JSON list of C-alpha atoms in Angstrom, two decimals:
[
{"chain": "A", "resi": 1, "resn": "MET", "atom": "CA", "xyz": [-0.13, -0.44, -0.26]},
{"chain": "A", "resi": 2, "resn": "ILE", "atom": "CA", "xyz": [1.31, 2.73, -1.26]},
{"chain": "A", "resi": 3, "resn": "TYR", "atom": "CA", "xyz": [-1.38, 6.13, -0.05]},
{"chain": "A", "resi": 4, "resn": "ASP", "atom": "CA", "xyz": [-4.98, 4.47, 1.71]},
{"chain": "A", "resi": 5, "resn": "ASP", "atom": "CA", "xyz": [-7.28, 7.63, 2.72]},
{"chain": "A", "resi": 6, "resn": "GLY", "atom": "CA", "xyz": [-10.47, 4.86, 3.16]},
{"chain": "A", "resi": 7, "resn": "LEU", "atom": "CA", "xyz": [-11.74, 6.19, -0.14]},
{"chain": "A", "resi": 8, "resn": "VAL", "atom": "CA", "xyz": [-8.93, 6.04, -2.21]},
{"chain": "A", "resi": 9, "resn": "LEU", "atom": "CA", "xyz": [-6.11, 3.26, -2.49]},
{"chain": "A", "resi": 10, "resn": "LEU", "atom": "CA", "xyz": [-2.93, 3.53, -4.36]},
{"chain": "A", "resi": 11, "resn": "ASP", "atom": "CA", "xyz": [-1.30, 0.18, -4.58]},
{"chain": "A", "resi": 12, "resn": "GLU", "atom": "CA", "xyz": [1.95, -1.22, -6.28]},
{"chain": "A", "resi": 13, "resn": "ALA", "atom": "CA", "xyz": [-1.24, -2.10, -9.42]},
{"chain": "A", "resi": 14, "resn": "GLY", "atom": "CA", "xyz": [-2.91, 1.00, -9.86]},
{"chain": "A", "resi": 15, "resn": "VAL", "atom": "CA", "xyz": [-5.53, 3.33, -7.81]},
{"chain": "A", "resi": 16, "resn": "THR", "atom": "CA", "xyz": [-8.89, 1.25, -6.02]},
{"chain": "A", "resi": 17, "resn": "LEU", "atom": "CA", "xyz": [-11.46, 4.05, -5.72]},
{"chain": "A", "resi": 18, "resn": "ARG", "atom": "CA", "xyz": [-14.28, 2.64, -3.41]},
{"chain": "A", "resi": 19, "resn": "HIS", "atom": "CA", "xyz": [-17.67, 4.11, -3.58]},
{"chain": "A", "resi": 20, "resn": "TYR", "atom": "CA", "xyz": [-17.92, 4.07, -7.07]},
{"chain": "A", "resi": 21, "resn": "TYR", "atom": "CA", "xyz": [-20.73, 2.36, -8.53]},
{"chain": "A", "resi": 22, "resn": "PHE", "atom": "CA", "xyz": [-23.72, 3.41, -8.43]},
{"chain": "A", "resi": 23, "resn": "PRO", "atom": "CA", "xyz": [-26.26, 1.55, -6.19]},
{"chain": "A", "resi": 24, "resn": "LEU", "atom": "CA", "xyz": [-24.15, -0.95, -5.01]},
{"chain": "A", "resi": 25, "resn": "ALA", "atom": "CA", "xyz": [-21.35, 0.96, -3.89]},
{"chain": "A", "resi": 26, "resn": "THR", "atom": "CA", "xyz": [-19.12, -1.30, -5.27]},
{"chain": "A", "resi": 27, "resn": "LYS", "atom": "CA", "xyz": [-15.33, -0.22, -6.49]},
{"chain": "A", "resi": 28, "resn": "LYS", "atom": "CA", "xyz": [-13.51, 0.40, -9.14]},
{"chain": "A", "resi": 29, "resn": "PHE", "atom": "CA", "xyz": [-9.15, -0.79, -10.26]},
{"chain": "A", "resi": 30, "resn": "VAL", "atom": "CA", "xyz": [-7.36, 1.79, -12.25]},
{"chain": "A", "resi": 31, "resn": "PRO", "atom": "CA", "xyz": [-4.61, -0.15, -13.02]},
{"chain": "A", "resi": 32, "resn": "TYR", "atom": "CA", "xyz": [-1.50, 2.06, -13.43]},
{"chain": "A", "resi": 33, "resn": "ASP", "atom": "CA", "xyz": [-0.65, 1.35, -17.09]},
{"chain": "A", "resi": 34, "resn": "LYS", "atom": "CA", "xyz": [-3.95, 2.42, -18.38]},
{"chain": "A", "resi": 35, "resn": "ILE", "atom": "CA", "xyz": [-4.11, 6.31, -17.27]},
{"chain": "A", "resi": 36, "resn": "ARG", "atom": "CA", "xyz": [-3.25, 8.31, -20.17]},
{"chain": "A", "resi": 37, "resn": "ALA", "atom": "CA", "xyz": [-3.45, 12.24, -17.08]},
{"chain": "A", "resi": 38, "resn": "VAL", "atom": "CA", "xyz": [-3.54, 12.90, -13.82]},
{"chain": "A", "resi": 39, "resn": "ASP", "atom": "CA", "xyz": [-4.43, 16.18, -12.97]},
{"chain": "A", "resi": 40, "resn": "THR", "atom": "CA", "xyz": [-6.05, 18.34, -9.77]},
{"chain": "A", "resi": 41, "resn": "ALA", "atom": "CA", "xyz": [-9.39, 20.77, -10.04]},
{"chain": "A", "resi": 42, "resn": "VAL", "atom": "CA", "xyz": [-10.60, 23.08, -8.13]},
{"chain": "A", "resi": 43, "resn": "LEU", "atom": "CA", "xyz": [-13.95, 22.44, -6.41]},
{"chain": "A", "resi": 44, "resn": "GLY", "atom": "CA", "xyz": [-16.79, 24.87, -7.01]},
{"chain": "A", "resi": 45, "resn": "ASN", "atom": "CA", "xyz": [-20.32, 25.49, -6.78]},
{"chain": "A", "resi": 46, "resn": "TRP", "atom": "CA", "xyz": [-21.05, 24.77, -9.65]},
{"chain": "A", "resi": 47, "resn": "ASN", "atom": "CA", "xyz": [-18.13, 21.67, -10.98]},
{"chain": "A", "resi": 48, "resn": "GLY", "atom": "CA", "xyz": [-19.15, 19.27, -8.75]},
{"chain": "A", "resi": 49, "resn": "ARG", "atom": "CA", "xyz": [-18.71, 19.82, -4.67]},
{"chain": "A", "resi": 50, "resn": "TRP", "atom": "CA", "xyz": [-21.85, 19.40, -3.96]},
{"chain": "A", "resi": 51, "resn": "ARG", "atom": "CA", "xyz": [-21.87, 16.13, -6.22]},
{"chain": "A", "resi": 52, "resn": "LEU", "atom": "CA", "xyz": [-22.44, 14.36, -3.39]},
{"chain": "A", "resi": 53, "resn": "TRP", "atom": "CA", "xyz": [-21.67, 10.90, -5.80]},
{"chain": "A", "resi": 54, "resn": "GLY", "atom": "CA", "xyz": [-22.85, 10.22, -10.26]},
{"chain": "A", "resi": 55, "resn": "ALA", "atom": "CA", "xyz": [-22.23, 12.05, -13.41]},
{"chain": "A", "resi": 56, "resn": "SER", "atom": "CA", "xyz": [-20.80, 15.74, -13.22]},
{"chain": "A", "resi": 57, "resn": "THR", "atom": "CA", "xyz": [-20.55, 16.25, -16.68]},
{"chain": "A", "resi": 58, "resn": "ASP", "atom": "CA", "xyz": [-21.07, 13.81, -20.13]},
{"chain": "A", "resi": 59, "resn": "ASP", "atom": "CA", "xyz": [-17.97, 12.41, -19.20]},
{"chain": "A", "resi": 60, "resn": "GLN", "atom": "CA", "xyz": [-16.57, 12.14, -15.67]},
{"chain": "A", "resi": 61, "resn": "TRP", "atom": "CA", "xyz": [-17.73, 10.53, -12.77]},
{"chain": "A", "resi": 62, "resn": "LEU", "atom": "CA", "xyz": [-17.61, 11.10, -9.68]},
{"chain": "A", "resi": 63, "resn": "PRO", "atom": "CA", "xyz": [-17.97, 8.75, -6.31]},
{"chain": "A", "resi": 64, "resn": "LEU", "atom": "CA", "xyz": [-19.21, 8.70, -3.23]},
{"chain": "A", "resi": 65, "resn": "ASP", "atom": "CA", "xyz": [-18.60, 11.16, -0.84]},
{"chain": "A", "resi": 66, "resn": "VAL", "atom": "CA", "xyz": [-20.60, 12.78, 1.30]},
{"chain": "A", "resi": 67, "resn": "MET", "atom": "CA", "xyz": [-17.44, 14.94, 2.10]},
{"chain": "A", "resi": 68, "resn": "ARG", "atom": "CA", "xyz": [-17.00, 16.13, -0.48]},
{"chain": "A", "resi": 69, "resn": "PRO", "atom": "CA", "xyz": [-18.93, 19.66, 0.18]},
{"chain": "A", "resi": 70, "resn": "LYS", "atom": "CA", "xyz": [-15.97, 21.03, 2.59]},
{"chain": "A", "resi": 71, "resn": "LYS", "atom": "CA", "xyz": [-13.29, 19.76, 0.32]},
{"chain": "A", "resi": 72, "resn": "ASP", "atom": "CA", "xyz": [-11.97, 22.65, -2.63]},
{"chain": "A", "resi": 73, "resn": "THR", "atom": "CA", "xyz": [-9.52, 20.67, -4.93]},
{"chain": "A", "resi": 74, "resn": "ALA", "atom": "CA", "xyz": [-10.08, 16.85, -6.54]},
{"chain": "A", "resi": 75, "resn": "VAL", "atom": "CA", "xyz": [-8.37, 14.19, -8.18]},
{"chain": "A", "resi": 76, "resn": "VAL", "atom": "CA", "xyz": [-9.32, 13.91, -12.31]},
{"chain": "A", "resi": 77, "resn": "LEU", "atom": "CA", "xyz": [-8.23, 10.66, -13.65]},
{"chain": "A", "resi": 78, "resn": "THR", "atom": "CA", "xyz": [-7.92, 10.87, -17.88]},
{"chain": "A", "resi": 79, "resn": "ILE", "atom": "CA", "xyz": [-8.72, 6.80, -18.61]},
{"chain": "A", "resi": 80, "resn": "ARG", "atom": "CA", "xyz": [-11.40, 6.05, -21.40]},
{"chain": "A", "resi": 81, "resn": "ARG", "atom": "CA", "xyz": [-14.55, 8.03, -21.94]},
{"chain": "A", "resi": 82, "resn": "ILE", "atom": "CA", "xyz": [-15.24, 8.81, -18.87]},
{"chain": "A", "resi": 83, "resn": "SER", "atom": "CA", "xyz": [-13.07, 10.13, -16.57]},
{"chain": "A", "resi": 84, "resn": "PRO", "atom": "CA", "xyz": [-13.38, 9.73, -12.66]},
{"chain": "A", "resi": 85, "resn": "VAL", "atom": "CA", "xyz": [-12.98, 12.46, -10.08]},
{"chain": "A", "resi": 86, "resn": "PHE", "atom": "CA", "xyz": [-12.07, 11.98, -6.99]},
{"chain": "A", "resi": 87, "resn": "THR", "atom": "CA", "xyz": [-11.67, 13.84, -4.37]},
{"chain": "A", "resi": 88, "resn": "PRO", "atom": "CA", "xyz": [-8.61, 12.20, -1.55]},
{"chain": "A", "resi": 89, "resn": "LYS", "atom": "CA", "xyz": [-7.41, 13.43, 1.65]},
{"chain": "A", "resi": 90, "resn": "ASP", "atom": "CA", "xyz": [-4.56, 15.11, 0.42]},
{"chain": "A", "resi": 91, "resn": "PRO", "atom": "CA", "xyz": [-5.49, 15.30, -3.40]},
{"chain": "A", "resi": 92, "resn": "GLN", "atom": "CA", "xyz": [-2.16, 17.21, -4.08]},
{"chain": "A", "resi": 93, "resn": "LEU", "atom": "CA", "xyz": [-0.20, 13.66, -3.14]},
{"chain": "A", "resi": 94, "resn": "VAL", "atom": "CA", "xyz": [-2.27, 11.30, -4.74]},
{"chain": "A", "resi": 95, "resn": "ALA", "atom": "CA", "xyz": [-1.85, 13.14, -7.86]},
{"chain": "A", "resi": 96, "resn": "ARG", "atom": "CA", "xyz": [1.72, 13.39, -7.58]},
{"chain": "A", "resi": 97, "resn": "LEU", "atom": "CA", "xyz": [2.57, 8.93, -6.44]},
{"chain": "A", "resi": 98, "resn": "ILE", "atom": "CA", "xyz": [0.12, 8.17, -9.17]},
{"chain": "A", "resi": 99, "resn": "ARG", "atom": "CA", "xyz": [2.38, 10.62, -11.66]},
{"chain": "A", "resi": 100, "resn": "GLU", "atom": "CA", "xyz": [5.28, 8.94, -10.94]},
{"chain": "A", "resi": 101, "resn": "ARG", "atom": "CA", "xyz": [3.46, 5.70, -11.34]},
{"chain": "A", "resi": 102, "resn": "ILE", "atom": "CA", "xyz": [2.01, 5.91, -14.08]},
{"chain": "A", "resi": 103, "resn": "THR", "atom": "CA", "xyz": [3.87, 5.41, -17.74]},
{"chain": "A", "resi": 104, "resn": "ALA", "atom": "CA", "xyz": [3.53, 7.65, -21.18]},
{"chain": "A", "resi": 105, "resn": "PRO", "atom": "CA", "xyz": [2.02, 6.48, -23.53]},
{"chain": "A", "resi": 106, "resn": "ALA", "atom": "CA", "xyz": [3.03, 4.90, -26.35]}
]
């Protein structure tokens, strides 16, 4: 284990987002080699801060996080058509740790 805050787990294989899928709150695993980019985004009143779970736009999905309204930064993974957007306790650290582990696209 590299990082674990209860919502997000980083290990040597990839990123596990707990409480991802609706309605059963099952987890999603994303291997590092499937991540094309990782970014941070400032959460505001109109772009996801109040979205506790689900789609914030047509191409982004937010796993369940009841504490999201108290947070101000999210991590965005670019993987395919739908980008997971999640709010770890330390978004800058999580983004840095993922960047260190993703491989450049071929």
